[in-house]
Every structure is written in structure tokens, then in C-alpha cells.
Short mmCIF file of C-alpha atoms and ligand atoms in Angstrom, two decimals:
data_model
loop_
_atom_site.label_atom_id
_atom_site.label_comp_id
_atom_site.label_asym_id
_atom_site.label_seq_id
_atom_site.Cartn_x
_atom_site.Cartn_y
_atom_site.Cartn_z
CA UNK M 268 3.19 -30.14 -32.89
CA UNK M 269 2.51 -29.12 -29.25
CA UNK M 270 -0.43 -29.14 -26.87
CA UNK M 271 -1.38 -25.80 -25.29
CA UNK M 272 -1.78 -25.86 -21.49
CA UNK M 273 -3.42 -22.57 -20.54
CA UNK M 274 -3.60 -18.86 -21.37
CA UNK M 275 -1.19 -16.27 -19.99
CA UNK M 276 -2.36 -12.82 -18.86
CA UNK M 277 -2.01 -11.46 -22.41
CA UNK M 278 -4.28 -14.14 -23.87
CA UNK M 279 -1.41 -16.17 -25.37
CA UNK M 280 -1.34 -19.94 -25.19
CA UNK M 281 1.32 -21.36 -22.86
CA UNK M 282 3.15 -24.54 -23.77
CA UNK M 283 6.59 -26.03 -23.13
CA UNK M 284 8.94 -26.80 -26.01
CA UNK M 285 12.25 -28.51 -25.06
CA UNK M 286 11.38 -27.65 -21.42
CA UNK M 287 11.30 -23.95 -22.24
CA UNK M 288 8.14 -21.94 -21.56
CA UNK M 289 6.70 -20.85 -24.90
CA UNK M 290 3.96 -18.29 -25.54
CA UNK M 291 1.94 -18.85 -28.71
CA UNK M 292 -0.36 -16.19 -30.15
CA UNK M 293 -3.80 -17.35 -31.20
CA UNK M 294 -3.61 -20.70 -29.36
CA UNK M 295 -6.21 -21.95 -26.87
CA UNK M 296 -5.93 -24.40 -23.94
CA UNK M 297 -6.03 -28.09 -24.97
CA UNK M 298 -5.49 -27.30 -28.64
CA UNK M 299 -2.82 -29.23 -30.50
CA UNK M 300 -1.09 -26.87 -32.89
CA UNK M 301 1.80 -26.52 -35.29
CA UNK M 302 3.81 -23.39 -34.65
CA UNK M 303 6.60 -21.11 -35.78
CA UNK M 304 9.01 -19.63 -33.19
CA UNK M 305 9.43 -15.86 -33.65
CA UNK M 306 11.64 -15.12 -30.62
CA UNK M 307 13.82 -17.26 -28.42
CA UNK M 308 16.14 -16.47 -25.52
CA UNK M 309 17.52 -18.28 -22.44
CA UNK M 310 14.32 -17.90 -20.49
CA UNK M 311 11.37 -18.17 -22.89
CA UNK M 312 10.19 -18.40 -26.47
CA UNK M 313 7.43 -16.70 -28.42
CA UNK M 314 5.75 -17.97 -31.51
CA UNK M 315 2.62 -18.14 -33.59
CA UNK M 316 0.30 -20.91 -34.64
CA UNK M 317 0.70 -22.05 -38.25
CA UNK M 318 -1.92 -24.81 -38.16
CA UNK M 319 -4.52 -25.94 -35.63
CA UNK M 320 -4.63 -29.74 -35.49
CA UNK M 321 -7.17 -30.16 -32.66
CA UNK M 322 -9.51 -27.21 -32.26
CA UNK M 323 -10.93 -25.97 -28.92
CA UNK M 324 -14.74 -25.75 -28.57
CA UNK M 325 -14.19 -22.22 -27.23
CA UNK M 326 -12.70 -21.07 -30.56
CA UNK M 327 -14.61 -18.82 -32.93
CA UNK M 328 -13.58 -17.30 -36.25
CA UNK M 329 -12.20 -13.78 -35.47
CA UNK M 330 -14.41 -11.30 -37.35
CA UNK M 331 -11.59 -8.81 -37.97
CA UNK M 332 -9.61 -9.41 -41.20
CA UNK M 333 -6.51 -7.80 -39.59
CA UNK M 334 -6.66 -9.85 -36.40
CA UNK M 335 -3.66 -12.09 -37.14
CA UNK M 336 -1.25 -9.22 -37.65
CA UNK M 337 -2.63 -6.25 -35.70
CA UNK M 338 -1.44 -5.84 -32.10
CA UNK M 339 -4.67 -4.21 -30.85
CA UNK M 340 -6.90 -7.20 -29.94
CA UNK M 341 -5.87 -10.54 -28.51
CA UNK M 342 -9.09 -12.39 -27.69
CA UNK M 343 -11.21 -12.31 -30.86
CA UNK M 344 -10.68 -16.04 -31.38
CA UNK M 345 -12.66 -16.71 -28.16
CA UNK M 346 -16.42 -16.50 -27.69
CA UNK M 347 -17.41 -13.32 -25.81
CA UNK M 348 -18.43 -15.31 -22.71
CA UNK M 349 -15.02 -17.02 -22.66
CA UNK M 350 -13.20 -13.66 -22.90
CA UNK M 351 -15.02 -12.66 -19.70
CA UNK M 352 -14.06 -15.93 -18.03
CA UNK M 353 -10.43 -15.29 -19.06
CA UNK M 354 -10.52 -11.78 -17.53
CA UNK M 355 -12.14 -13.00 -14.31
CA UNK M 356 -9.54 -15.74 -13.93
CA UNK M 357 -6.72 -13.32 -14.71
CA UNK M 358 -7.79 -10.82 -12.02
CA UNK M 359 -8.46 -13.68 -9.57
CA UNK M 360 -4.96 -15.12 -10.14
CA UNK M 361 -3.20 -11.75 -9.86
CA UNK M 362 -5.04 -10.70 -6.68
CA UNK M 363 -4.52 -14.10 -5.11
CA UNK M 364 -0.82 -14.35 -6.00
CA UNK M 365 0.25 -10.78 -5.22
CA UNK M 366 -2.19 -9.71 -2.49
CA UNK M 367 -3.58 -13.01 -1.09
CA UNK M 368 -7.06 -11.72 -1.87
CA UNK M 369 -9.64 -14.30 -2.94
CA UNK M 370 -12.88 -12.31 -3.02
CA UNK M 371 -15.78 -13.20 -5.30
CA UNK M 372 -15.64 -11.20 -8.54
CA UNK M 373 -18.79 -9.78 -10.14
CA UNK M 374 -18.66 -9.31 -13.90
CA UNK M 375 -20.06 -6.26 -15.68
CA UNK M 376 -20.53 -7.18 -19.34
CA UNK M 377 -20.11 -4.80 -22.23
CA UNK M 378 -23.56 -4.40 -23.86
CA UNK M 379 -21.74 -3.74 -27.18
CA UNK M 380 -18.50 -5.78 -27.29
CA UNK M 381 -17.71 -4.45 -30.78
CA UNK M 382 -18.01 -0.80 -31.99
CA UNK M 383 -17.66 0.54 -28.45
CA UNK M 384 -14.47 2.66 -28.54
CA UNK M 385 -15.05 6.41 -28.65
CA UNK M 386 -11.34 7.03 -29.28
CA UNK M 387 -8.91 5.52 -31.77
CA UNK M 388 -5.22 6.37 -32.18
CA UNK M 389 -3.57 5.46 -35.47
CA UNK M 390 -0.14 5.81 -37.00
CA UNK M 391 0.66 6.99 -40.49
CA UNK M 392 4.05 5.80 -41.69
CA UNK M 393 5.31 6.34 -45.23
CA UNK M 394 1.73 7.12 -46.23
CA UNK M 395 0.36 3.86 -44.82
CA UNK M 396 -2.45 4.19 -42.27
CA UNK M 397 -2.84 1.66 -39.48
CA UNK M 398 -1.60 0.31 -36.18
CA UNK M 399 1.78 -1.04 -35.23
CA UNK M 400 2.09 -4.80 -35.60
CA UNK M 401 2.36 -6.38 -32.14
CA UNK M 402 5.77 -5.55 -30.57
CA UNK M 403 7.16 -3.90 -33.74
CA UNK M 404 7.15 -0.54 -35.45
CA UNK M 405 5.88 -2.12 -38.65
CA UNK M 406 2.56 -0.70 -39.81
CA UNK M 407 -0.41 -3.00 -40.26
CA UNK M 408 -2.53 -1.15 -42.78
CA UNK M 409 -6.18 -1.12 -41.75
CA UNK M 410 -9.32 0.31 -43.25
CA UNK M 411 -11.51 -0.38 -40.24
CA UNK M 412 -11.24 -1.24 -36.54
CA UNK M 413 -14.08 -3.40 -35.25
CA UNK M 414 -13.68 -2.03 -31.72
CA UNK M 415 -14.25 1.58 -32.80
CA UNK M 416 -17.57 3.34 -33.17
CA UNK M 417 -19.01 3.51 -36.68
CA UNK M 418 -18.46 7.24 -37.21
CA UNK M 419 -14.74 6.82 -36.44
CA UNK M 420 -14.47 4.04 -39.03
CA UNK M 421 -16.39 6.13 -41.55
CA UNK M 422 -13.84 8.89 -41.10
CA UNK M 423 -10.83 6.59 -41.68
CA UNK M 424 -11.34 6.39 -45.45
CA UNK M 425 -11.05 10.19 -45.66
CA UNK M 426 -7.85 10.52 -43.61
CA UNK M 427 -6.01 10.49 -46.95
CA UNK M 428 -7.22 14.04 -47.67
CA UNK M 429 -4.70 15.38 -45.14
CA UNK M 430 -1.95 13.97 -47.44
CA UNK M 431 0.18 12.94 -44.49
CA UNK M 432 3.20 10.66 -44.80
CA UNK M 433 4.17 10.34 -41.16
CA UNK M 434 1.87 11.23 -38.31
CA UNK M 435 -0.07 10.13 -35.27
CA UNK M 436 -3.80 10.69 -35.47
CA UNK M 437 -6.30 10.41 -32.62
CA UNK M 438 -9.98 10.46 -33.45
CA UNK M 439 -12.57 10.89 -30.73
CA UNK M 440 -16.33 10.69 -31.09
CA UNK M 441 -19.19 11.56 -28.74
CA UNK M 442 -22.83 10.61 -28.05
CA UNK M 443 -23.88 12.58 -31.15
CA UNK M 444 -21.35 10.97 -33.56
CA UNK M 445 -19.37 14.23 -33.63
CA UNK M 446 -15.61 13.99 -34.14
CA UNK M 447 -12.60 15.66 -32.55
CA UNK M 448 -9.36 14.97 -34.42
CA UNK M 449 -5.86 15.51 -33.04
CA UNK M 450 -2.86 15.14 -35.34
CA UNK M 451 0.85 15.14 -34.50
CA UNK M 452 3.12 15.46 -37.51
CA UNK M 453 6.20 17.16 -38.93
CA UNK M 454 4.61 17.03 -42.41
CA UNK M 455 2.96 19.94 -44.15
CA UNK M 456 -0.75 19.18 -43.72
CA UNK M 457 -3.25 19.83 -46.51
CA UNK M 458 -5.99 22.21 -45.42
CA UNK M 459 -8.98 20.08 -46.33
CA UNK M 460 -10.79 20.87 -43.09
CA UNK M 461 -13.89 22.49 -44.56
CA UNK M 462 -14.36 19.77 -47.20
CA UNK M 463 -14.06 17.09 -44.50
CA UNK M 464 -16.51 18.94 -42.28
CA UNK M 465 -19.09 18.64 -45.07
CA UNK M 466 -18.70 14.86 -45.03
CA UNK M 467 -18.42 14.22 -41.26
CA UNK M 468 -19.67 15.90 -38.08
CA UNK M 469 -16.28 17.42 -37.26
CA UNK M 470 -16.23 19.63 -34.18
CA UNK M 471 -12.51 20.35 -34.28
CA UNK M 472 -9.11 19.53 -35.74
CA UNK M 473 -5.99 20.08 -33.66
CA UNK M 474 -2.58 19.91 -35.34
CA UNK M 475 0.52 19.69 -33.13
CA UNK M 476 -1.45 20.97 -30.14
CA UNK M 477 -2.68 24.03 -32.05
CA UNK M 478 -6.26 24.55 -33.09
CA UNK M 479 -6.51 24.26 -36.89
CA UNK M 480 -10.29 24.10 -37.30
CA UNK M 481 -13.38 24.52 -35.10
CA UNK M 482 -12.96 23.80 -31.39
CA UNK M 483 -10.37 21.89 -29.38
CA UNK M 484 -13.06 20.23 -27.24
CA UNK M 485 -16.54 18.79 -27.49
CA UNK M 486 -19.44 17.77 -25.27
CA UNK M 487 -20.23 14.16 -24.46
CA UNK M 488 -23.21 12.84 -22.53
CA UNK M 489 -23.06 9.82 -20.23
CA UNK M 490 -26.03 8.80 -18.08
CA UNK M 491 -27.77 12.16 -18.72
CA UNK M 492 -24.75 14.13 -17.48
CA UNK M 493 -22.91 16.52 -19.79
CA UNK M 494 -19.12 16.52 -20.02
CA UNK M 495 -16.91 18.89 -21.91
CA UNK M 496 -13.81 16.96 -23.02
CA UNK M 497 -10.69 18.63 -24.45
CA UNK M 498 -8.73 16.80 -27.15
CA UNK M 499 -6.02 15.93 -24.62
CA UNK M 500 -8.14 15.24 -21.51
CA UNK M 501 -8.68 11.71 -20.29
CA UNK M 502 -12.15 10.32 -20.93
CA UNK M 503 -13.10 6.66 -20.57
CA UNK M 504 -13.07 5.01 -24.02
CA UNK M 505 -16.25 3.04 -23.42
CA UNK M 506 -19.21 5.21 -22.42
CA UNK M 507 -21.57 2.24 -21.85
CA UNK M 508 -19.20 0.79 -19.25
CA UNK M 509 -18.49 4.26 -17.86
CA UNK M 510 -22.24 4.50 -17.23
CA UNK M 511 -22.08 1.22 -15.29
CA UNK M 512 -19.27 2.66 -13.14
CA UNK M 513 -21.48 5.71 -12.49
CA UNK M 514 -24.16 3.34 -11.12
CA UNK M 515 -21.64 1.86 -8.68
CA UNK M 516 -20.61 5.35 -7.55
CA UNK M 517 -24.27 6.33 -7.08
CA UNK M 518 -24.83 3.22 -4.96
CA UNK M 519 -21.69 3.44 -2.86
CA UNK M 520 -21.64 7.17 -2.04
CA UNK M 521 -23.66 7.72 1.09
CA UNK M 522 -25.82 10.80 1.69
CA UNK M 523 -24.20 13.87 3.24
CA UNK M 524 -20.66 12.48 3.17
CA UNK M 525 -17.48 14.32 2.20
CA UNK M 526 -15.83 12.72 -0.84
CA UNK M 527 -12.44 13.15 -2.54
CA UNK M 528 -12.15 12.03 -6.18
CA UNK M 529 -8.43 11.57 -6.77
CA UNK M 530 -7.30 11.55 -10.44
CA UNK M 531 -10.67 13.03 -11.42
CA UNK M 532 -10.05 13.73 -15.14
CA UNK M 533 -12.82 16.01 -16.45
CA UNK M 534 -14.72 15.51 -13.19
CA UNK M 535 -17.03 12.65 -14.19
CA UNK M 536 -17.09 10.65 -10.95
CA UNK M 537 -16.92 13.76 -8.72
CA UNK M 538 -20.01 15.13 -10.47
CA UNK M 539 -21.86 11.81 -10.15
CA UNK M 540 -20.89 11.62 -6.46
CA UNK M 541 -22.06 15.21 -5.87
CA UNK M 542 -25.72 14.14 -6.27
CA UNK M 543 -25.62 12.47 -2.84
CA UNK M 544 -22.51 13.83 -1.13
CA UNK M 545 -22.38 16.92 1.04
CA UNK M 546 -19.09 18.09 -0.44
CA UNK M 547 -16.75 16.67 -3.12
CA UNK M 548 -13.11 17.48 -3.89
CA UNK M 549 -11.84 16.55 -7.36
CA UNK M 550 -8.07 16.47 -7.93
CA UNK M 551 -6.39 16.27 -11.34
CA UNK M 552 -2.93 17.08 -12.71
CA UNK M 553 -3.78 18.05 -16.34
CA UNK M 554 -4.78 21.74 -16.60
CA UNK M 555 -7.13 21.26 -19.57
CA UNK M 556 -8.97 18.47 -17.72
CA UNK M 557 -9.53 20.77 -14.72
CA UNK M 558 -10.76 23.52 -17.06
CA UNK M 559 -13.23 20.97 -18.48
CA UNK M 560 -14.22 19.90 -14.96
CA UNK M 561 -15.07 23.49 -13.98
CA UNK M 562 -17.27 23.85 -17.07
CA UNK M 563 -18.83 20.44 -16.38
CA UNK M 564 -19.72 21.48 -12.86
CA UNK M 565 -21.65 24.46 -14.25
CA UNK M 566 -23.30 22.53 -17.10
CA UNK M 567 -24.59 19.95 -14.63
CA UNK M 568 -25.70 22.64 -12.16
CA UNK M 569 -23.51 21.27 -9.40
CA UNK M 570 -22.39 23.57 -6.61
CA UNK M 571 -20.82 21.26 -4.02
CA UNK M 572 -17.60 20.25 -5.84
CA UNK M 573 -14.18 21.90 -5.49
CA UNK M 574 -11.86 21.01 -8.37
CA UNK M 575 -8.16 21.37 -7.61
CA UNK M 576 -5.29 21.32 -10.09
CA UNK M 577 -2.20 19.44 -8.93
CA UNK M 578 -0.70 16.17 -7.89
CA UNK M 579 -3.27 14.08 -5.98
CA UNK M 580 -0.67 12.99 -3.42
CA UNK M 581 0.05 16.64 -2.45
CA UNK M 582 -3.42 18.17 -2.69
CA UNK M 583 -5.07 15.45 -0.60
CA UNK M 584 -2.87 16.46 2.37
CA UNK M 585 -4.05 20.06 2.13
CA UNK M 586 -7.79 19.39 2.45
CA UNK M 587 -8.77 20.44 5.96
CA UNK M 588 -12.31 18.95 6.00
CA UNK M 589 -12.65 15.37 7.28
CA UNK M 590 -12.98 13.10 4.24
CA UNK M 591 -15.37 10.11 4.54
CA UNK M 592 -14.89 8.51 1.11
CA UNK M 593 -12.03 8.53 -1.36
CA UNK M 594 -12.51 7.55 -5.00
CA UNK M 595 -9.18 6.42 -6.42
CA UNK M 596 -8.99 6.12 -10.24
CA UNK M 597 -5.28 6.40 -11.04
CA UNK M 598 -3.37 5.78 -14.28
CA UNK M 599 -2.01 2.26 -14.96
CA UNK M 600 0.89 2.87 -12.57
CA UNK M 601 -1.54 2.88 -9.62
CA UNK M 602 -0.77 4.76 -6.39
CA UNK M 603 2.69 6.11 -5.61
CA UNK M 604 4.02 5.19 -2.16
CA UNK M 605 3.48 8.79 -1.08
CA UNK M 606 -0.11 8.88 -2.36
CA UNK M 607 -0.87 5.60 -0.60
CA UNK M 608 0.69 6.85 2.67
CA UNK M 609 -1.25 10.10 2.49
CA UNK M 610 -4.54 8.23 1.97
CA UNK M 611 -3.69 6.06 4.98
CA UNK M 612 -3.02 9.16 7.10
CA UNK M 613 -6.59 10.31 6.34
CA UNK M 614 -8.08 6.80 6.72
CA UNK M 615 -11.53 7.56 5.27
CA UNK M 616 -14.22 5.04 6.21
CA UNK M 617 -14.81 4.13 2.54
CA UNK M 618 -12.61 3.67 -0.50
CA UNK M 619 -13.69 3.05 -4.09
CA UNK M 620 -10.65 1.96 -6.09
CA UNK M 621 -11.06 1.85 -9.90
CA UNK M 622 -8.12 0.33 -11.71
CA UNK M 623 -7.13 -0.39 -15.31
CA UNK M 624 -4.17 -2.56 -14.28
CA UNK M 625 -4.78 -5.54 -11.95
CA UNK M 626 -1.03 -5.82 -11.17
CA UNK M 627 -0.79 -2.34 -9.62
CA UNK M 628 -4.23 -2.82 -8.03
CA UNK M 629 -2.93 -6.00 -6.33
CA UNK M 630 0.20 -4.18 -5.15
CA UNK M 631 -1.86 -1.32 -3.63
CA UNK M 632 -4.52 -3.63 -2.14
CA UNK M 633 -1.79 -5.64 -0.46
CA UNK M 634 -1.07 -2.55 1.67
CA UNK M 635 -4.65 -1.27 1.94
CA UNK M 636 -5.99 -4.63 3.16
CA UNK M 637 -4.10 -4.19 6.44
CA UNK M 638 -6.58 -1.39 7.26
CA UNK M 639 -9.53 -2.09 4.97
CA UNK M 640 -11.86 -4.96 4.21
CA UNK M 641 -12.92 -5.58 0.62
CA UNK M 642 -16.71 -5.62 0.55
CA UNK M 643 -17.23 -5.88 -3.22
CA UNK M 644 -15.12 -6.55 -6.26
CA UNK M 645 -16.19 -6.06 -9.87
CA UNK M 646 -14.53 -6.39 -13.23
CA UNK M 647 -16.03 -4.28 -16.00
CA UNK M 648 -15.42 -5.19 -19.62
CA UNK M 649 -14.30 -1.73 -20.67
CA UNK M 650 -11.86 -3.02 -23.30
CA UNK M 651 -13.64 -5.99 -24.91
CA UNK M 652 -11.59 -8.45 -26.99
CA UNK M 653 -8.31 -7.04 -25.64
CA UNK M 654 -6.56 -8.53 -22.61
CA UNK M 655 -7.10 -5.29 -20.67
CA UNK M 656 -9.61 -5.19 -17.82
CA UNK M 657 -11.09 -2.54 -15.54
CA UNK M 658 -11.56 -3.52 -11.89
CA UNK M 659 -13.61 -1.77 -9.23
CA UNK M 660 -12.96 -2.55 -5.59
CA UNK M 661 -15.09 -1.31 -2.69
CA UNK M 662 -13.29 -1.15 0.66
CA UNK M 663 -14.46 -0.43 4.22
CA UNK M 664 -12.21 0.69 7.08
CA UNK M 665 -11.66 -2.15 9.60
CA UNK M 666 -12.79 -1.40 13.15
C1 LIG R 759 -7.72 6.63 -15.29
S1 LIG R 759 -7.90 8.36 -15.47
C2 LIG R 759 -9.36 8.62 -14.51
C3 LIG R 759 -10.13 9.86 -14.86
C4 LIG R 759 -11.54 9.98 -14.31
N1 LIG R 759 -11.71 9.43 -13.00
C5 LIG R 759 -12.55 9.39 -15.27
O1 LIG R 759 -13.21 8.40 -14.91
O2 LIG R 759 -12.71 9.91 -16.39
C6 LIG R 759 -6.59 8.96 -14.51
C7 LIG R 759 -6.48 10.47 -14.44
O3 LIG R 759 -5.42 10.79 -13.52
C8 LIG R 759 -4.73 11.94 -13.97
N2 LIG R 759 -3.44 11.94 -13.25
C9 LIG R 759 -2.32 11.25 -13.55
N3 LIG R 759 -1.39 11.44 -12.59
C10 LIG R 759 -1.95 12.24 -11.65
C11 LIG R 759 -1.48 12.77 -10.42
N4 LIG R 759 -0.27 12.49 -9.96
N5 LIG R 759 -2.32 13.55 -9.70
C12 LIG R 759 -3.57 13.84 -10.16
N6 LIG R 759 -4.05 13.37 -11.33
C13 LIG R 759 -3.26 12.58 -12.07
C14 LIG R 759 -4.71 11.75 -15.47
O4 LIG R 759 -4.49 12.96 -16.13
C15 LIG R 759 -6.10 11.17 -15.74
O5 LIG R 759 -7.03 12.19 -15.99
#
């Protein structure tokens, strides 16, 4: 039996067994637990709890029947409030340790901490449908994911009609419970598209990047704005939290300013910023996303945004107009050295940095803070009950 000291950044309990740091799944601080070691090397051990001897007051019964084996969630055994505390502490620790930043963090809660995901990616292996077990390629068969929206779960039971043995399936849904389904497989797929479309609101089915049925894109609505989204374009998985990010953009963009939205996806933040800005430049590397952005500009009757296809680090250098505000919403890898240097050559008065990885955020802020002051810091619970967290940092150029 061991006593758990604290949680690591993946939500695992940390303890020491024979002086070796040990990470235990499903263990909470101060709990005394029995355990089974699943991995051991010179530096650390991993294991799982077999019996809880002394239970934490923060523990709740995880509602998902697959929670113990599925690698998707890691915080369902905590109360929702405590998951937020964990995320706040995690971002605080990372920013303090790697960037010496100790700003106050404001929390944006998820109004629907279950059934929020508008996109679910599943594996089919040897006919079994599910997710990979944490850190393995073993399938955990599931019939439902509590994080996904209801219409996605309703569709899961009918995936069998495709008669697939091995495949990757991504299901997206929109504001109107319509579905866009993308399948990657080497199998011969059964053409059951029309039958399925009678049972579900299917807008399109894409097989191996080719349109098999309907359309390869659909329309979503967030905060009264319309967005066309192609099956392979990025779109935030949680529209309620995306709406909260829109409110921050609306507040932080000042009237008549020139804005660049780097890594703009289908143009969401650029279009929101265009309501107040004089001119907006949106930059994105995926061609389909830029095609969506151009349609989105028209659908939202916006005429002060220029969408540019290409690498943000290169395009930003080519903009001749003086840029006042840069919105930075990069992938998990954060800013490349070149992108960061090119932003610092422009030195806009305002930066809005949206990040889905606090480690790369801390790395980039450690450089940016030499020239910018952080005026506000938020974490938004975009990915409830997982250890992932979205951070939004507002920065002002130092005098
Ligand atoms: C986190 S998403 C943000 C999208 C958008 N801001 C939104 O809220 O929907 C990051 C986007 O950056 C794009 N991207 C990745 N690398 C890029 C690069 N080097 N230059 C421009 N865009 C890039 C991705 O395709 C993706 O659409």
C-alpha cells in the first residue's frame, strides 16, 4: 500500500515506491491505495490502483463504464470543480517553472462538461469499434463516449453497416445535429449511405479523402456566425467554449485597428475580429480551410478580411500595412523560432495568444515577456474531463 502525494500534469497520482517516482492512474492526493506496477525502468514506474484503502473527499464515481480502460479521459474520478482546480494549478506550475510568470488565472467553465464534443475519432480493428487503450494499440470497445454530442453517439450503433474490419472513422456534428463522416480504410466499404441517411441527418460521407455521399463539408453556427467546415479543416471541438473565446476577441479587439489572425483555420476569429477592426488578415496553411474561410467571409457579409494561404511565418512578413494586433492560435507545437522572430520584428501593440498546450505557451511567453506585459490570462475548459486545457493570454507591448 502507498500514499499518493499529488497529481502530475496528466492527472495521474504521484507516489514514491522504493525511492522511485511512480505514476498511478486513477489515484488522488492523500489516498492510500493498493497498486499494480505496469511499467518500470531506471527512472520511473507506472501502475494502476487495484484497491482504494483511504478515499479522497474529491473522488466521485466515474460515470463512464469504459473509464478504467479507455485512454480518452483522465479526470472523471474528480468532481468537475476539482478538475478545474487541477487545470488551473497545472497551467500555473508550468508558466511559473518555465517562464517565471505568476499571473492570476481566470477560469472559463464548460457549461456542458459532458456531451460537448462535436468531433469524435474512432478506430475499427478486426471489426471491433472503439478507442485505443491508453499507450497501446489495443482496442477498447465502446458503444458510447460521454464527451461526445448525443447525435454522434446515436450514430455509433450504426457504424456496423459499413462492414469495416480495419479503419479510422471521424464523425463531426454541427449546431443542427447534422453529421459529416470521414473514413480511412483499405477495406471494401459497404454502400449503405442512403439507408444510413434515412436514420441520421448525414450531410456527407468521405472515404479515403474522396466524396462517397452528399457533401464534403457542412455549416456550423457559433455565436450567430455561420461557418462552412470541410471534413479535414480544423474547427474547435467545443462550440460553447469557442463562443466564450469569441467574447474575449470581441472585447480585446479595439475599433479601427489592423489585425492579423495567424493560424486562422476556417476564419472564425478573423471574422469575429472584423466586426470592430478596420482590416483583418487571416493566414492558414490548409487549402480547404482557406476555401472555407472565403465562403465564411461571404456568408457573414464581411468585407474587411484578406485570407491568405501559406505558412504564417512567411506570410506575416509580406503584409505591408502596419499591424496593431496579432491573434496567435497555433497547433500544439506553438510558434516556430522563425514565426516568433517575425512577430517580434512587427511588434504589434497587442497580442492575443490562444494555446492548447501550456508547455509550448510557456516556452513562447518566456521570449515574448521581454517585450510584452501579460494583462490577462484565462484557461477555458475546452476539453472537460481530459487533462488538456486551452489557455488565452492577452499581452500589451511594453513602453
Ligand atoms: C489550433 S488551430 C486554430 C484555428 C482557428 N484559429 C480556430 O479557432 O478555429 C491551428 C490552425 O493552424 C493551422 N496551421 C498549422 N500550421 C500552420 C502554419 N505553419 N501556418 C499557418 N497555419 C498553420 C492548422 O491547419 C489549424 O487550422
